[in-house]
Amino acid sequence: MLNPFFLQGSPNEQNLVQDLINEHLKIYGVDVYYLPRQYATTNKVIEEVVESEFKFAYPIEAYIDSYDGYGNQGTILSKFGIQELDDLTLVISRERYEVYISQLIKAIPDGKLTNRPKEGDLIYFPLGNRLFEIKYVEHEKPFYQLKKNYTYQLTCELFRYEDEVIDTGVDFIDDPTEFDGDGTGDDNTGRDQYATTVTLQLIGIGSTATASVGSILNGGVRFVSITNRGNGYTSPPKVGFSSSPVSGRTAVGFATMIGGIVDLCEPDSKKLRVQGVELSNPGFGYTVAPKVSFVGGGGGGAAATAYIGNGIVGIISVTNGGSGYLVRPTVTFVGVASVSAAATAYISPSGSVTEIRLTNAGLGYTQIPQIQISSPNIFVGVGTYIYNETVTGSRSGVTGKVKKWNVNTKVLEVSTVTGNFIPGENIVGAASSATYSLRSININNQTDKFAQNSDIENLANEILDFSEINPFGMP
Amino acid sequence: MFEYFYHEILRKTIIGFGTLFNEISIQKKDDSNNVFSVIRVPLAYGPTQKFLARLEQQPNLNTPVQITLPRMSFEFVGLSYDQTRKVTSTQTFLTSSVSDQTDVKKVYMPVPYNMEFELNIMCKINDDMLQIIEQIIPYFQPSYNLTIDLVKTIGEKRDIPIVLENITMRDDYEGDFSTRRALIYTLRFTAKTYLFGPVSTGAGKDIVKKVTLGFVSGDSNSTSRDLKYSAEPVATKDYDNSVATNLSENIEASNTAITVNNATNIPVKSYITIDDETLYVAKKDGNVLTVVRASYNTKAAPHVSGTAIKTITSADNALIQFGDDFGFSGFSVS
């Protein structure tokens, strides 16, 4: 039985101690930020938090217990690259947590316990610009002075980052000062360099290609009609035309192929057949229609008939390839003719028109027709993406979070991507409403300086032969 | 014995091994089964120079996080002789040089060695680990064959079986709260590779290019050969690109009389090539040649007017490349 004439801790004394501690923390402490974890997805049985989000950050004063530096082993080189094994022990006021942070956390969806600091939550430590994860909360140190505990001791380790969403709205936490938003793409020295990202090449403004017809010709090949598609081709055969008379010029054509037809002659759907002949030069000076033959390509049997005529369109030169084409534009000939010419445009991977081939050189032109090439059917990109905003693919519905944006090269880097974006769709920023069309995608985790995936792949391309596949070794 | 050579076989096998795992990705789904994020798992060869790792992975000293996960690293950990795949060491094989088709190279049989590899996978959570492991294991039953161009100069491609030997799992989830959980799986593999010795060049002079057979009659004292046959290889296609003339009309696959621009340079009873087809010239009448189509096992095909006609001459015989088909000159009797 305790001596009843002594008071072993009255509420007033306890409050005094708590106040003194609070005051000390405010004098000697550091302002850290407390980031409560929101549990987005949790697995049962093999119990794990699959997805977490950190969308709130509350400043609180904390005393650094390990005043002579971080604890543990520091920087080590492991099998998995460099690891920072820094620990940090912080002391925060119990009262301050309960009356301040605890009340705010209650309103957060998908949070868990609110009455105490909890393991798994993050602490942003501003002096090192680092994120720590609380791994243990000690509540009985010092041990019941005046029958009460006044502090929490938080043992923290540096955060292991995967794909957690850190979007607190506090700039230097989300984006450790690097995403300056000037769109020059130099924002790569912070935490984001550690995230798995996908690089999207967007298109700003496309320009329309132009082309012109060299001349109107007589006795040239108007078009080629396929009389037998042949079969068994693995690549387009060369197209040969009989030589023109000396004063003329022999036509030049390319075979276009079709695949996927299966019949008795050709049971292999991967083999190709000749579908048509496009002319890069219709020739001129023929007096009788030239013979057409198909040489090479691995198959045989294709046959075609050429038709000649006067007043046909000659060679077409692309005067300006334009830019921003995702699909072949349509080509229209404007001029007076008995039969109008028709042509197909070819585009390069970078999106400009490289060549125009005639499918029909027309008939009866007396004046050189104008060529109209359709404009690249893309949205003219506008706006500036904002760091960490969600962008959505207009067709695929895939979303990602903006990590980097370079307005000059139109390269957008996004993380936490939910699938595959489709080239040609618009990438729309949720907050900024910035919209650009997507040209190409590069799944790239080289921002993680550890990864060598691309290097390995490039080196292996030279030495590996995947053409010989062992039919028994595959699942 | 100790001349310098280095085929980079071990390095190539390491790179080949690495490729197997560089396309693995994991997906995370939210409660309503929508994909939340897709992560392509970073892979690297573990051993590295310490300073380089520090410079590349920590350009700014204040690393904001400990590490990003998941990660995979692989490592070459052992090399042992495999006697089960041994072949006679005196056996050689000849092959034409990849860069210069006329040179013939000789190399002794390689020595079979097993390279042992470790693939380490570190994940933050079990779910990621199970996704990765499930994408790897079905390919190894228990081996997966990789075709690697081991010796580039001779184009020697070998199937290297990569055998999954065992998997060890480490999950330090127990203990006090001050230690970190480490979730690491280690997969051990054996790659059955071959190590080649030096490749000697100029082995072409050792190839028999003429066979002579002599018959001797009479008693055993007689030394003069009464009858001698000899045969030499002749080219079955044109090597020196000697264009004699051009076709003056389109020809079908069945035509045996073909008209050329100028038949002066085409001897009768010789072979010519048009595109990929070889033809035998049986008769010549002005500029019209009577030919046997599809000679030397080539395929008769239509040819377009203006196509070059190349002659096969004795100059081509000297250019037959190693590994090519060739004919025989027939017997010359003396």
mmCIF file of C-alpha atoms in Angstrom, chain A residues 77-78 81 452, chain B residues 45-53 56-57:
data_model
loop_
_atom_site.group_PDB
_atom_site.id
_atom_site.type_symbol
_atom_site.label_atom_id
_atom_site.label_comp_id
_atom_site.label_asym_id
_atom_site.label_seq_id
_atom_site.Cartn_x
_atom_site.Cartn_y
_atom_site.Cartn_z
ATOM 1 C CA LEU A 77 26.393 -2.178 -51.784
ATOM 2 C CA SER A 78 24.241 -5.282 -52.031
ATOM 3 C CA GLY A 81 22.455 -2.265 -55.873
ATOM 4 C CA GLN A 452 20.035 -2.826 -66.923
ATOM 5 C CA TYR B 45 24.040 -8.077 -63.074
ATOM 6 C CA GLY B 46 24.915 -7.938 -59.387
ATOM 7 C CA PRO B 47 28.695 -7.642 -59.179
ATOM 8 C CA THR B 48 29.887 -4.184 -60.095
ATOM 9 C CA GLN B 49 32.544 -1.691 -59.217
ATOM 10 C CA LYS B 50 31.665 -0.062 -55.951
ATOM 11 C CA PHE B 51 32.480 3.469 -56.966
ATOM 12 C CA LEU B 52 30.541 3.096 -60.185
ATOM 13 C CA ALA B 53 27.470 1.878 -58.355
ATOM 14 C CA GLU B 56 25.337 5.915 -60.954
ATOM 15 C CA GLN B 57 22.792 5.038 -58.333
#
